[in-house]
């Protein structure tokens, strides 16, 4: 992401700024047949929208960026629509897309953290970090972030893929799960694989990470090597799991996901370039 993050908005602007405006989790976009663009405006009033909350995000290519929220039921301006982030991936410029994933999380945090959870008084936004502070008890409230591990398990030239009940028909992916309090990432990998499919792994290696704003995860990717155990489905969420070679892969997640990057990495290592 090429955003230089900031918290305190600049003094009254004389230059156009990018606006990431959300209604719930949907982003306000201009849609043309070829692509999707965002409002880039001298003055937000040009859109004739009432923004109920706004947060400064920082600078992208020397232009200021703001996240804003409009009330439910707000009609989009002419030529514009509100769309889910997954739907705009691949059509909106990639850098702006990833800024939008940050923007939606800040908008959601701002909306759902208006009052102190301890004393119930309205919170004040801090100017030194992305946090809100209770003026009465001093409790700090940071944006929620839920770390989750995602792991590609290898066994020779095979990889382990599983199917959640919530997936699209025929879709399989690598295993993933939330990190529990007090657990290291490596411990989370071992536990999740054991819990979900009953096998053991070793050689856990960091692969990469990706923000996943649905609604506020950070996916931390690993590869691991199978060491033993038969696949057994213990988790109600998982309806099928199995070993696949690159020649018999099922339907897999789209390019937006780190799951796909993990699978593409495995496929690349075993000698084939991924399609789509
Ligand atoms: Zn308080």
Short mmCIF file of C-alpha atoms and ligand atoms in Angstrom, two decimals:
data_model
loop_
_atom_site.label_atom_id
_atom_site.label_comp_id
_atom_site.label_asym_id
_atom_site.label_seq_id
_atom_site.Cartn_x
_atom_site.Cartn_y
_atom_site.Cartn_z
CA UNK A 1 0.00 0.00 0.00
CA UNK A 2 1.39 3.36 -0.98
CA UNK A 3 -0.57 5.38 1.58
CA UNK A 4 1.47 7.53 3.96
CA UNK A 5 -0.80 7.25 6.98
CA UNK A 6 -1.90 10.31 8.91
CA UNK A 7 -4.42 11.09 11.62
CA UNK A 8 -4.64 14.86 11.88
CA UNK A 9 -6.28 16.38 8.81
CA UNK A 10 -4.39 19.17 7.02
CA UNK A 11 -5.65 22.75 7.29
CA UNK A 12 -8.39 23.76 4.84
CA UNK A 13 -7.46 22.25 1.51
CA UNK A 14 -6.97 24.00 -1.79
CA UNK A 15 -6.34 20.78 -3.66
CA UNK A 16 -8.59 17.92 -4.64
CA UNK A 17 -8.71 14.97 -2.26
CA UNK A 18 -9.69 11.32 -2.52
CA UNK A 19 -12.89 10.34 -0.74
CA UNK A 20 -13.58 6.78 0.44
CA UNK A 21 -17.24 7.09 1.35
CA UNK A 22 -19.12 4.17 2.81
CA UNK A 23 -22.69 3.28 3.50
CA UNK A 24 -22.31 0.41 5.96
CA UNK A 25 -19.60 -1.67 4.22
CA UNK A 26 -20.28 -0.45 0.71
CA UNK A 27 -18.01 1.98 -1.11
CA UNK A 28 -19.27 4.91 -3.16
CA UNK A 29 -17.93 4.59 -6.72
CA UNK A 30 -18.31 6.00 -10.20
CA UNK A 31 -18.85 3.15 -12.56
CA UNK A 32 -17.99 3.21 -16.23
CA UNK A 33 -18.18 0.16 -18.49
CA UNK A 34 -14.40 -0.28 -18.29
CA UNK A 35 -13.55 0.50 -14.71
CA UNK A 36 -14.42 1.92 -11.33
CA UNK A 37 -13.16 5.23 -9.94
CA UNK A 38 -13.54 7.13 -6.69
CA UNK A 39 -14.58 10.71 -5.94
CA UNK A 40 -11.58 13.04 -6.27
CA UNK A 41 -12.95 16.43 -5.27
CA UNK A 42 -12.09 19.99 -4.36
CA UNK A 43 -15.10 20.09 -2.10
CA UNK A 44 -17.20 17.23 -0.79
CA UNK A 45 -20.30 19.39 -1.25
CA UNK A 46 -19.97 18.73 -4.98
CA UNK A 47 -21.60 15.38 -4.31
CA UNK A 48 -24.48 16.82 -2.31
CA UNK A 49 -24.11 14.10 0.33
CA UNK A 50 -24.33 14.43 4.08
CA UNK A 51 -21.30 12.75 5.63
CA UNK A 52 -22.12 11.86 9.24
CA UNK A 53 -18.56 10.97 10.28
CA UNK A 54 -15.20 11.44 8.60
CA UNK A 55 -11.63 10.42 9.30
CA UNK A 56 -8.41 11.60 7.71
CA UNK A 57 -6.40 8.65 6.33
CA UNK A 58 -3.16 10.22 5.08
CA UNK A 59 -1.59 10.89 1.69
CA UNK A 60 -1.54 8.87 -1.47
CA UNK A 61 0.72 10.20 -4.24
CA UNK A 62 0.76 13.62 -2.52
CA UNK A 63 -3.03 13.79 -2.35
CA UNK A 64 -4.94 13.73 0.89
CA UNK A 65 -7.37 10.88 1.52
CA UNK A 66 -10.45 10.81 3.71
CA UNK A 67 -12.82 8.10 4.83
CA UNK A 68 -16.43 9.13 5.30
CA UNK A 69 -19.71 7.56 6.23
CA UNK A 70 -23.19 8.39 5.03
CA UNK A 71 -26.43 7.33 6.70
CA UNK A 72 -28.21 4.14 5.75
CA UNK A 73 -30.72 4.72 2.99
CA UNK A 74 -28.74 7.61 1.45
CA UNK A 75 -29.29 7.72 -2.30
CA UNK A 76 -26.02 7.76 -4.26
CA UNK A 77 -25.39 10.81 -6.48
CA UNK A 78 -26.19 10.48 -10.19
CA UNK A 79 -23.81 8.12 -12.00
CA UNK A 80 -22.57 6.58 -8.74
CA UNK A 81 -23.36 3.45 -6.74
CA UNK A 82 -22.47 1.87 -3.41
CA UNK A 83 -20.68 -1.46 -3.92
CA UNK A 84 -19.09 -4.12 -1.73
CA UNK A 85 -15.28 -4.17 -1.75
CA UNK A 86 -15.10 -7.70 -3.13
CA UNK A 87 -17.14 -6.55 -6.11
CA UNK A 88 -14.77 -3.68 -6.94
CA UNK A 89 -11.56 -5.70 -6.59
CA UNK A 90 -9.82 -5.93 -9.96
CA UNK A 91 -11.77 -2.96 -11.36
CA UNK A 92 -10.59 -0.21 -9.00
CA UNK A 93 -6.90 0.73 -9.17
CA UNK A 94 -5.14 -1.71 -6.81
CA UNK A 95 -3.52 0.92 -4.54
CA UNK A 96 -6.85 2.68 -4.06
CA UNK A 97 -8.50 -0.67 -3.38
CA UNK A 98 -6.16 -1.43 -0.49
CA UNK A 99 -6.61 2.07 0.92
CA UNK A 100 -10.35 1.39 0.77
CA UNK A 101 -9.87 -1.77 2.85
CA UNK A 102 -8.21 0.37 5.50
CA UNK A 103 -10.87 3.07 5.19
CA UNK A 104 -13.77 0.66 5.73
CA UNK A 105 -12.22 -0.66 8.92
CA UNK A 106 -11.68 2.83 10.32
CA UNK A 107 -15.23 3.83 9.39
CA UNK A 108 -16.61 0.72 11.11
CA UNK A 109 -14.47 1.24 14.18
CA UNK A 110 -15.50 4.90 14.43
CA UNK A 111 -19.20 3.96 14.12
CA UNK A 112 -19.08 1.16 16.70
CA UNK A 113 -16.77 2.85 19.24
CA UNK A 114 -18.61 6.05 20.07
CA UNK A 115 -18.75 5.48 23.85
CA UNK A 116 -16.44 4.12 26.51
CA UNK A 117 -17.10 0.44 27.20
CA UNK A 118 -16.30 1.00 30.87
CA UNK A 119 -18.12 4.23 31.76
CA UNK A 120 -20.35 4.92 28.79
CA UNK A 121 -19.30 8.51 28.13
CA UNK A 122 -18.56 9.74 24.58
CA UNK A 123 -15.00 9.03 23.46
CA UNK A 124 -12.51 11.61 22.14
CA UNK A 125 -10.41 10.90 19.06
CA UNK A 126 -6.66 11.01 19.80
CA UNK A 127 -4.39 13.03 17.54
CA UNK A 128 -1.12 11.18 18.21
CA UNK A 129 -2.26 7.69 17.21
CA UNK A 130 -5.27 5.96 15.67
CA UNK A 131 -7.18 5.54 18.91
CA UNK A 132 -9.97 7.04 20.98
CA UNK A 133 -9.63 7.92 24.62
CA UNK A 134 -12.21 8.11 27.36
CA UNK A 135 -12.14 11.62 28.87
CA UNK A 136 -13.39 10.19 32.19
CA UNK A 137 -11.33 7.06 32.86
CA UNK A 138 -8.59 7.32 30.24
CA UNK A 139 -9.30 3.90 28.69
CA UNK A 140 -7.92 3.67 25.15
CA UNK A 141 -9.94 2.14 22.32
CA UNK A 142 -7.99 1.03 19.25
CA UNK A 143 -9.40 -0.16 15.93
CA UNK A 144 -10.29 -3.83 16.22
CA UNK A 145 -7.93 -6.18 14.46
CA UNK A 146 -8.35 -9.94 14.61
CA UNK A 147 -5.21 -11.90 13.65
CA UNK A 148 -5.89 -15.14 11.80
CA UNK A 149 -3.45 -17.72 10.52
CA UNK A 150 -3.81 -19.27 7.09
CA UNK A 151 -1.72 -22.29 6.20
CA UNK A 152 -0.91 -24.36 3.18
CA UNK A 153 -0.06 -27.93 4.28
CA UNK A 154 2.18 -29.87 1.88
CA UNK A 155 2.68 -33.62 1.59
CA UNK A 156 5.20 -34.29 -1.19
CA UNK A 157 3.57 -33.09 -4.40
CA UNK A 158 0.15 -32.78 -2.76
CA UNK A 159 -1.48 -29.95 -0.84
CA UNK A 160 -4.29 -30.09 1.67
CA UNK A 161 -7.47 -28.23 0.78
CA UNK A 162 -10.75 -28.10 2.64
CA UNK A 163 -14.26 -26.90 2.03
CA UNK A 164 -16.23 -24.77 4.45
CA UNK A 165 -20.02 -24.96 4.44
CA UNK A 166 -20.06 -21.25 3.62
CA UNK A 167 -17.97 -21.52 0.44
CA UNK A 168 -19.35 -21.22 -3.08
CA UNK A 169 -20.26 -24.62 -4.59
CA UNK A 170 -17.21 -26.72 -5.42
CA UNK A 171 -14.74 -24.24 -3.88
CA UNK A 172 -11.83 -25.47 -1.73
CA UNK A 173 -9.16 -23.50 0.07
CA UNK A 174 -6.28 -23.77 2.49
CA UNK A 175 -7.03 -23.88 6.23
CA UNK A 176 -7.45 -20.75 8.30
CA UNK A 177 -8.50 -19.77 11.78
CA UNK A 178 -8.33 -17.03 14.38
CA UNK A 179 -5.43 -16.80 16.80
CA UNK A 180 -6.50 -17.28 20.42
CA UNK A 181 -5.35 -15.08 23.30
CA UNK A 182 -2.01 -16.29 24.68
CA UNK A 183 -1.12 -18.29 21.60
CA UNK A 184 1.84 -17.83 19.25
CA UNK A 185 1.17 -17.86 15.51
CA UNK A 186 2.98 -21.20 15.16
CA UNK A 187 0.87 -22.71 17.95
CA UNK A 188 -2.25 -21.44 16.23
CA UNK A 189 -1.18 -23.16 12.99
CA UNK A 190 -0.62 -26.52 14.73
CA UNK A 191 -3.90 -26.28 16.68
CA UNK A 192 -6.06 -25.18 13.73
CA UNK A 193 -4.78 -27.93 11.41
CA UNK A 194 -5.28 -30.55 14.12
CA UNK A 195 -8.73 -29.25 15.07
CA UNK A 196 -10.05 -28.84 11.55
CA UNK A 197 -8.70 -31.93 9.78
CA UNK A 198 -6.92 -34.02 12.42
CA UNK A 199 -3.40 -34.05 10.95
CA UNK A 200 -0.04 -32.99 12.35
CA UNK A 201 2.41 -30.56 10.78
CA UNK A 202 5.98 -29.32 11.22
CA UNK A 203 8.39 -26.89 9.48
CA UNK A 204 6.02 -23.95 9.82
CA UNK A 205 7.37 -21.16 7.64
CA UNK A 206 6.13 -17.60 7.30
CA UNK A 207 4.79 -16.84 3.82
CA UNK A 208 3.35 -13.32 3.97
CA UNK A 209 0.39 -11.42 5.32
CA UNK A 210 -2.62 -9.53 4.10
CA UNK A 211 -5.24 -7.27 5.62
CA UNK A 212 -8.66 -8.83 5.19
CA UNK A 213 -11.35 -6.27 5.92
CA UNK A 214 -14.26 -8.73 6.19
CA UNK A 215 -14.73 -7.34 8.74
CA UNK A 216 -11.36 -6.68 10.45
CA UNK A 217 -8.87 -9.54 10.11
CA UNK A 218 -5.17 -9.65 9.45
CA UNK A 219 -4.35 -12.89 7.65
CA UNK A 220 -0.88 -14.24 8.44
CA UNK A 221 0.15 -16.88 5.91
CA UNK A 222 2.32 -19.94 6.49
CA UNK A 223 3.40 -23.10 4.77
CA UNK A 224 3.81 -26.32 6.75
CA UNK A 225 4.80 -29.92 6.09
CA UNK A 226 2.56 -32.86 6.89
CA UNK A 227 4.01 -35.25 9.47
CA UNK A 228 1.22 -37.66 10.31
CA UNK A 229 -2.42 -38.48 10.91
CA UNK A 230 -5.40 -39.31 8.72
CA UNK A 231 -7.80 -36.60 7.62
CA UNK A 232 -10.81 -36.57 9.94
CA UNK A 233 -13.39 -33.83 9.94
CA UNK A 234 -13.91 -32.71 13.50
CA UNK A 235 -15.00 -29.18 12.87
CA UNK A 236 -18.65 -28.64 11.93
CA UNK A 237 -17.62 -25.79 9.68
CA UNK A 238 -15.59 -28.08 7.39
CA UNK A 239 -17.64 -30.36 5.16
CA UNK A 240 -14.84 -31.91 3.13
CA UNK A 241 -11.05 -31.96 2.97
CA UNK A 242 -8.49 -33.85 0.93
CA UNK A 243 -5.10 -34.02 -0.71
CA UNK A 244 -4.78 -32.56 -4.17
CA UNK A 245 -2.02 -32.44 -6.77
CA UNK A 246 -1.66 -29.45 -9.08
CA UNK A 247 -3.19 -31.49 -11.89
CA UNK A 248 -6.47 -32.11 -10.10
CA UNK A 249 -7.11 -28.85 -8.28
CA UNK A 250 -10.74 -28.03 -7.48
CA UNK A 251 -12.20 -24.54 -7.76
CA UNK A 252 -9.99 -22.25 -5.64
CA UNK A 253 -10.35 -18.69 -4.25
CA UNK A 254 -9.82 -15.61 -6.44
CA UNK A 255 -6.66 -13.56 -6.81
CA UNK A 256 -7.68 -11.06 -4.12
CA UNK A 257 -6.88 -13.56 -1.38
CA UNK A 258 -3.67 -14.68 0.28
CA UNK A 259 -5.17 -18.19 0.09
CA UNK A 260 -4.78 -17.96 -3.66
CA UNK A 261 -1.23 -16.62 -3.37
CA UNK A 262 -0.33 -19.59 -1.17
CA UNK A 263 -1.84 -22.03 -3.66
CA UNK A 264 -0.20 -20.24 -6.61
CA UNK A 265 3.11 -20.47 -4.76
CA UNK A 266 2.71 -24.23 -4.40
CA UNK A 267 1.63 -24.60 -8.02
CA UNK A 268 4.61 -22.53 -9.17
CA UNK A 269 6.98 -24.69 -7.14
CA UNK A 270 5.54 -27.84 -8.69
CA UNK A 271 5.88 -26.59 -12.20
CA UNK A 272 2.74 -25.05 -13.55
CA UNK A 273 1.51 -21.50 -14.00
CA UNK A 274 -1.88 -20.74 -12.56
CA UNK A 275 -4.83 -19.80 -14.76
CA UNK A 276 -7.37 -16.96 -14.46
ZN1 LIG B 1 -14.23 5.44 30.42
#
